[in-house]
mmCIF file of C-alpha atoms and ligand atoms in Angstrom:
data_model
loop_
_atom_site.group_PDB
_atom_site.id
_atom_site.type_symbol
_atom_site.label_atom_id
_atom_site.label_comp_id
_atom_site.label_asym_id
_atom_site.label_seq_id
_atom_site.Cartn_x
_atom_site.Cartn_y
_atom_site.Cartn_z
ATOM 1 C CA MET A 186 73.411 15.989 -44.909
ATOM 2 C CA ILE A 187 74.866 13.029 -46.270
ATOM 3 C CA GLU A 188 72.979 11.135 -42.659
ATOM 4 C CA GLU A 189 69.693 12.689 -43.495
ATOM 5 C CA ASN A 190 70.033 11.607 -47.277
ATOM 6 C CA VAL A 191 70.762 8.153 -46.785
ATOM 7 C CA LYS A 192 68.050 8.161 -44.311
ATOM 8 C CA LYS A 193 65.781 9.417 -46.267
ATOM 9 C CA LEU A 194 66.333 7.586 -49.308
ATOM 10 C CA LEU A 195 66.817 3.910 -47.585
ATOM 11 C CA GLY A 196 62.574 4.807 -45.844
ATOM 12 C CA GLU A 197 62.291 5.252 -49.673
ATOM 13 C CA ILE A 198 63.355 2.592 -51.333
ATOM 14 C CA ASP A 199 61.295 -0.458 -50.897
ATOM 15 C CA LYS A 200 60.586 -3.989 -52.534
ATOM 16 C CA ASN A 201 60.315 -3.274 -56.334
ATOM 17 C CA PRO A 202 56.639 -4.773 -57.555
ATOM 18 C CA PHE A 203 57.939 -8.306 -58.083
ATOM 19 C CA GLY A 204 58.787 -8.470 -54.072
ATOM 20 C CA GLU A 205 62.222 -8.306 -53.683
ATOM 21 C CA LYS A 206 64.049 -6.265 -52.006
ATOM 22 C CA VAL A 207 66.381 -3.574 -53.435
ATOM 23 C CA THR A 208 70.094 -2.672 -52.473
ATOM 24 C CA LEU A 209 71.167 0.695 -52.484
ATOM 25 C CA VAL A 210 74.873 1.097 -53.767
ATOM 26 C CA ALA A 211 76.072 4.553 -52.526
ATOM 27 C CA ALA A 212 78.270 5.677 -55.948
ATOM 28 C CA VAL A 213 81.826 7.403 -54.126
ATOM 29 C CA LYS A 214 83.231 8.584 -57.219
ATOM 30 C CA THR A 215 85.136 11.603 -55.870
ATOM 31 C CA GLN A 216 83.850 11.568 -52.637
ATOM 32 C CA THR A 217 86.321 11.465 -49.458
ATOM 33 C CA VAL A 218 86.802 9.224 -47.141
ATOM 34 C CA ASP A 219 85.460 10.917 -44.237
ATOM 35 C CA ASP A 220 82.115 11.637 -46.443
ATOM 36 C CA ILE A 221 81.607 7.861 -47.512
ATOM 37 C CA ASN A 222 82.396 6.955 -43.935
ATOM 38 C CA LYS A 223 79.387 9.121 -42.851
ATOM 39 C CA ALA A 224 77.210 7.565 -45.549
ATOM 40 C CA ILE A 225 78.173 3.950 -44.112
ATOM 41 C CA ALA A 226 77.713 5.130 -40.552
ATOM 42 C CA ALA A 227 74.141 6.024 -41.932
ATOM 43 C CA GLY A 228 73.003 2.987 -42.929
ATOM 44 C CA ILE A 229 75.141 2.179 -46.160
ATOM 45 C CA ARG A 230 76.151 -1.826 -47.126
ATOM 46 C CA ASP A 231 77.518 -1.290 -50.034
ATOM 47 C CA ILE A 232 79.778 1.271 -52.141
ATOM 48 C CA GLY A 233 80.631 1.360 -55.802
ATOM 49 C CA ASP A 234 83.992 2.558 -57.385
ATOM 50 C CA ASN A 235 84.102 4.167 -60.627
ATOM 51 C CA HIS A 236 88.472 4.473 -60.761
ATOM 52 C CA VAL A 237 90.679 1.310 -60.084
ATOM 53 C CA GLN A 238 93.053 4.627 -58.224
ATOM 54 C CA GLU A 239 90.569 5.884 -55.702
ATOM 55 C CA PHE A 240 89.518 2.269 -55.158
ATOM 56 C CA LYS A 241 93.048 1.864 -54.038
ATOM 57 C CA ASP A 242 93.625 5.091 -52.540
ATOM 58 C CA LYS A 243 90.377 4.797 -50.231
ATOM 59 C CA TYR A 244 90.220 1.034 -49.644
ATOM 60 C CA ASP A 245 91.676 0.910 -45.989
ATOM 61 C CA GLY A 246 90.169 4.111 -44.701
ATOM 62 C CA ILE A 247 87.099 2.953 -45.534
ATOM 63 C CA THR A 248 84.756 1.776 -42.590
ATOM 64 C CA GLY A 249 82.438 -0.680 -40.955
ATOM 65 C CA ASN A 250 83.555 -3.287 -43.668
ATOM 66 C CA PRO A 251 80.552 -2.518 -46.811
ATOM 67 C CA ASN A 252 80.332 -4.217 -49.874
ATOM 68 C CA ARG A 253 82.886 -3.138 -52.850
ATOM 69 C CA HIS A 254 81.164 -2.975 -55.775
ATOM 70 C CA PHE A 255 82.895 -1.965 -59.018
ATOM 71 C CA ILE A 256 80.661 -0.104 -61.500
ATOM 72 C CA GLY A 257 82.962 1.663 -63.525
ATOM 73 C CA HIS A 258 84.484 1.052 -66.823
ATOM 74 C CA LEU A 259 87.493 -0.938 -65.540
ATOM 75 C CA GLN A 260 91.113 -1.560 -67.870
ATOM 76 C CA THR A 261 92.252 -4.828 -68.749
ATOM 77 C CA ASN A 262 95.223 -4.061 -67.067
ATOM 78 C CA LYS A 263 93.998 -2.561 -63.733
ATOM 79 C CA VAL A 264 92.097 -5.643 -62.461
ATOM 80 C CA LYS A 265 94.975 -7.277 -60.981
ATOM 81 C CA TYR A 266 94.566 -4.560 -58.608
ATOM 82 C CA LEU A 267 90.969 -5.289 -57.602
ATOM 83 C CA ILE A 268 91.183 -9.263 -57.273
ATOM 84 C CA GLY A 269 90.122 -10.784 -53.860
ATOM 85 C CA LYS A 270 88.571 -6.900 -52.668
ATOM 86 C CA THR A 271 85.854 -6.841 -55.116
ATOM 87 C CA TYR A 272 82.085 -7.996 -54.161
ATOM 88 C CA LEU A 273 80.299 -7.443 -57.341
ATOM 89 C CA TYR A 274 81.837 -5.960 -60.952
ATOM 90 C CA GLN A 275 79.341 -4.944 -61.800
ATOM 91 C CA SER A 276 80.205 -2.980 -65.730
ATOM 92 C CA VAL A 277 81.640 -6.523 -67.405
ATOM 93 C CA ASP A 278 81.313 -5.035 -70.480
ATOM 94 C CA ARG A 279 83.156 -7.087 -72.617
ATOM 95 C CA PHE A 280 84.715 -10.618 -73.045
ATOM 96 C CA GLU A 281 88.448 -9.187 -72.888
ATOM 97 C CA LEU A 282 87.717 -7.911 -68.918
ATOM 98 C CA ALA A 283 85.549 -10.891 -68.055
ATOM 99 C CA GLU A 284 88.365 -13.426 -69.386
ATOM 100 C CA GLU A 285 90.625 -11.371 -67.217
ATOM 101 C CA ILE A 286 89.014 -11.171 -64.487
ATOM 102 C CA SER A 287 88.043 -14.967 -64.559
ATOM 103 C CA LYS A 288 91.886 -15.701 -65.411
ATOM 104 C CA ARG A 289 93.219 -13.333 -62.015
ATOM 105 C CA SER A 290 90.508 -14.916 -59.766
ATOM 106 C CA GLU A 291 91.555 -18.298 -60.535
ATOM 107 C CA ARG A 292 95.007 -17.531 -60.299
ATOM 108 C CA ALA A 293 94.352 -16.176 -56.839
ATOM 109 C CA GLY A 294 92.391 -19.336 -55.538
ATOM 110 C CA VAL A 295 88.932 -17.326 -55.498
ATOM 111 C CA THR A 296 85.943 -16.966 -57.358
ATOM 112 C CA SER A 297 84.419 -13.628 -58.634
ATOM 113 C CA ASP A 298 80.586 -12.193 -59.029
ATOM 114 C CA CYS A 299 79.715 -10.550 -62.042
ATOM 115 C CA LEU A 300 76.630 -8.590 -63.840
ATOM 116 C CA ILE A 301 77.106 -8.397 -67.829
ATOM 117 C CA GLN A 302 76.694 -4.579 -68.258
ATOM 118 C CA ILE A 303 74.347 -3.772 -71.458
ATOM 119 C CA ASN A 304 74.107 -0.652 -73.335
ATOM 120 C CA ILE A 305 70.124 -0.853 -73.363
ATOM 121 C CA GLY A 306 70.168 2.917 -75.487
ATOM 122 C CA ASN A 307 72.830 1.342 -77.999
ATOM 123 C CA GLU A 308 74.844 4.657 -76.946
ATOM 124 C CA GLU A 309 78.032 5.504 -78.291
ATOM 125 C CA THR A 310 79.408 7.055 -75.343
ATOM 126 C CA LYS A 311 78.381 3.866 -73.198
ATOM 127 C CA GLY A 312 79.942 0.217 -72.683
ATOM 128 C CA GLY A 313 78.042 -2.921 -73.004
ATOM 129 C CA PHE A 314 76.895 -5.551 -75.032
ATOM 130 C CA GLU A 315 74.128 -4.805 -77.367
ATOM 131 C CA TYR A 316 70.880 -6.020 -75.700
ATOM 132 C CA ASP A 317 70.495 -8.408 -78.688
ATOM 133 C CA ASP A 318 73.728 -10.255 -77.786
ATOM 134 C CA GLY A 319 72.725 -10.032 -73.517
ATOM 135 C CA VAL A 320 72.124 -14.282 -73.732
ATOM 136 C CA ALA A 321 75.136 -15.400 -76.117
ATOM 137 C CA ALA A 322 77.541 -13.232 -73.748
ATOM 138 C CA TYR A 323 76.066 -14.842 -70.645
ATOM 139 C CA GLU A 324 76.794 -18.124 -72.043
ATOM 140 C CA LYS A 325 79.998 -17.457 -72.689
ATOM 141 C CA ILE A 326 80.612 -15.751 -69.903
ATOM 142 C CA PHE A 327 78.737 -18.281 -67.392
ATOM 143 C CA ALA A 328 81.435 -20.823 -69.207
ATOM 144 C CA MET A 329 84.715 -18.864 -67.510
ATOM 145 C CA PRO A 330 86.020 -20.996 -64.558
ATOM 146 C CA ALA A 331 86.183 -18.538 -61.750
ATOM 147 C CA LEU A 332 83.260 -15.797 -62.732
ATOM 148 C CA LYS A 333 80.379 -16.086 -61.416
ATOM 149 C CA VAL A 334 77.025 -14.386 -63.270
ATOM 150 C CA LYS A 335 75.082 -12.446 -60.748
ATOM 151 C CA GLY A 336 73.179 -10.791 -62.779
ATOM 152 C CA LEU A 337 72.970 -7.737 -65.228
ATOM 153 C CA MET A 338 73.466 -4.049 -64.918
ATOM 154 C CA ALA A 339 71.979 -1.347 -67.163
ATOM 155 C CA MET A 340 72.536 2.524 -67.407
ATOM 156 C CA LEU A 341 69.667 4.226 -69.060
ATOM 157 C CA PRO A 342 70.366 7.363 -71.546
ATOM 158 C CA PHE A 343 70.070 10.758 -69.788
ATOM 159 C CA THR A 344 66.847 12.367 -70.675
ATOM 160 C CA ASP A 345 63.851 12.715 -68.335
ATOM 161 C CA ASP A 346 61.394 11.405 -71.275
ATOM 162 C CA GLU A 347 59.353 8.505 -69.430
ATOM 163 C CA ASP A 348 58.366 7.101 -72.249
ATOM 164 C CA VAL A 349 61.867 6.343 -73.830
ATOM 165 C CA LEU A 350 62.861 5.191 -70.038
ATOM 166 C CA ARG A 351 60.189 2.890 -69.487
ATOM 167 C CA PRO A 352 60.156 0.711 -72.123
ATOM 168 C CA LEU A 353 63.880 0.041 -72.350
ATOM 169 C CA ALA A 354 63.718 -0.614 -68.335
ATOM 170 C CA LYS A 355 60.851 -3.077 -69.161
ATOM 171 C CA LYS A 356 63.364 -4.637 -71.249
ATOM 172 C CA MET A 357 66.032 -5.250 -69.135
ATOM 173 C CA ARG A 358 63.994 -6.723 -66.669
ATOM 174 C CA GLU A 359 62.635 -8.867 -68.886
ATOM 175 C CA LEU A 360 66.409 -10.406 -69.918
ATOM 176 C CA PHE A 361 66.761 -10.427 -66.632
ATOM 177 C CA GLU A 362 63.844 -12.950 -65.948
ATOM 178 C CA ARG A 363 65.002 -14.747 -68.955
ATOM 179 C CA LEU A 364 67.804 -15.314 -67.906
ATOM 180 C CA ARG A 365 66.804 -16.290 -63.906
ATOM 181 C CA GLU A 366 65.323 -18.945 -65.546
ATOM 182 C CA LYS A 367 68.086 -20.808 -66.249
ATOM 183 C CA ASP A 368 70.518 -19.773 -63.377
ATOM 184 C CA SER A 369 69.302 -19.311 -60.000
ATOM 185 C CA ASP A 370 72.681 -18.147 -59.150
ATOM 186 C CA ILE A 371 71.283 -14.688 -61.442
ATOM 187 C CA GLU A 372 69.980 -12.439 -58.799
ATOM 188 C CA PHE A 373 70.656 -8.831 -59.567
ATOM 189 C CA LEU A 374 68.952 -6.046 -62.154
ATOM 190 C CA SER A 375 71.480 -3.083 -61.416
ATOM 191 C CA MET A 376 69.606 -0.268 -62.779
ATOM 192 C CA GLY A 377 68.763 3.255 -61.782
ATOM 193 C CA MET A 378 70.778 6.644 -60.292
ATOM 194 C CA SER A 379 69.646 9.619 -58.728
ATOM 195 C CA GLY A 380 67.417 10.518 -61.678
ATOM 196 C CA ASP A 381 65.592 7.731 -62.823
ATOM 197 C CA TRP A 382 66.148 5.307 -60.051
ATOM 198 C CA LYS A 383 62.040 5.024 -58.960
ATOM 199 C CA LEU A 384 61.219 4.348 -62.441
ATOM 200 C CA CYS A 385 64.171 1.636 -62.499
ATOM 201 C CA VAL A 386 62.826 0.450 -59.267
ATOM 202 C CA GLU A 387 58.902 0.375 -60.452
ATOM 203 C CA CYS A 388 59.807 -1.633 -63.754
ATOM 204 C CA GLY A 389 61.813 -4.141 -61.695
ATOM 205 C CA SER A 390 65.310 -3.317 -60.743
ATOM 206 C CA ASN A 391 66.606 -4.540 -57.521
ATOM 207 C CA MET A 392 70.025 -2.299 -56.950
ATOM 208 C CA VAL A 393 70.284 1.004 -57.378
ATOM 209 C CA ARG A 394 73.300 3.348 -57.643
ATOM 210 C CA LEU A 395 73.146 6.500 -55.824
ATOM 211 C CA GLY A 396 75.894 8.933 -56.001
ATOM 212 C CA THR A 397 74.596 13.069 -55.621
ATOM 213 C CA SER A 398 71.357 11.926 -53.808
ATOM 214 C CA ILE A 399 73.209 10.497 -51.194
ATOM 215 C CA PHE A 400 76.831 12.868 -51.339
ATOM 216 C CA GLY A 401 75.798 16.177 -53.637
ATOM 217 C CA ALA A 402 77.433 17.027 -56.495
ATOM 218 C CA ARG A 403 80.362 15.097 -57.254
ATOM 219 C CA HIS A 404 84.394 16.784 -56.260
ATOM 220 C CA TYR A 405 85.520 17.211 -59.015
ATOM 221 C CA ASN A 406 89.066 18.818 -58.891
HETATM 222 C C1 LIG B 607 78.342 7.560 -61.055
HETATM 223 C C2 LIG B 607 77.934 6.347 -61.448
HETATM 224 C C3 LIG B 607 76.126 6.080 -60.770
HETATM 225 C C4 LIG B 607 76.019 7.025 -59.519
HETATM 226 O O1 LIG B 607 75.340 8.645 -60.256
HETATM 227 P P1 LIG B 607 74.283 9.958 -59.639
HETATM 228 O O2 LIG B 607 73.727 10.046 -60.935
HETATM 229 O O3 LIG B 607 75.131 10.666 -58.978
HETATM 230 O O4 LIG B 607 73.326 9.425 -58.724
HETATM 231 C C5 LIG B 607 75.698 5.520 -60.917
HETATM 232 N N1 LIG B 607 76.296 4.148 -61.293
HETATM 233 C C6 LIG B 607 77.001 4.687 -61.968
HETATM 234 C C7 LIG B 607 77.977 3.204 -63.176
HETATM 235 C C8 LIG B 607 77.971 5.804 -62.025
HETATM 236 O O5 LIG B 607 79.440 6.022 -62.923
#
């Protein structure tokens, strides 16, 4: 089932309307190492974790050397477990976290790549910088010595109403382009989950994070 899902998705996920390749990141929270490895064997090259403990527990069992993304809320005191092991910190949602990643990366002699998370729906339940603070957040994080900003990440509100979603997704693309004009390192707009990825890609996302559409329901105990 996982293999079929991955192959189907990889077949469906085409370039976005801007001609950019769209990267499929498997959101692996609560999934078993076996299932994650099945997805990798079927063609997944990027996986994203939400919880540091899960990331650590599963780290050595994952085969195929995928790119490891961190996509969940990250406590500052847990950054140390991820340094040097994370391809892309997607959920940089506050300066304190950016400073900690930069400080720890510098100490370890590495540069870490990150995305700035924007709370595009202005929702209390979600982290991220306010949309209107996006450029200022970029400028401050850009200046941090061991952190490279590679783009933006956002989660749209949970609704099926395309009239709500589409303008928000388009605003994210606008901010992404504004930053990319300043900085050629800006490459990724990570936006789109199982329920809304098609709309997000249509609006210019070039990275989607899919969990349930690959693995089925999550295994919460
Ligand atoms: C769980 C999760 C996803 C994937 O969600 P699905 O709806 O299962 O595709 C994407 N992004 C983040 C940040 C997540 O936590």
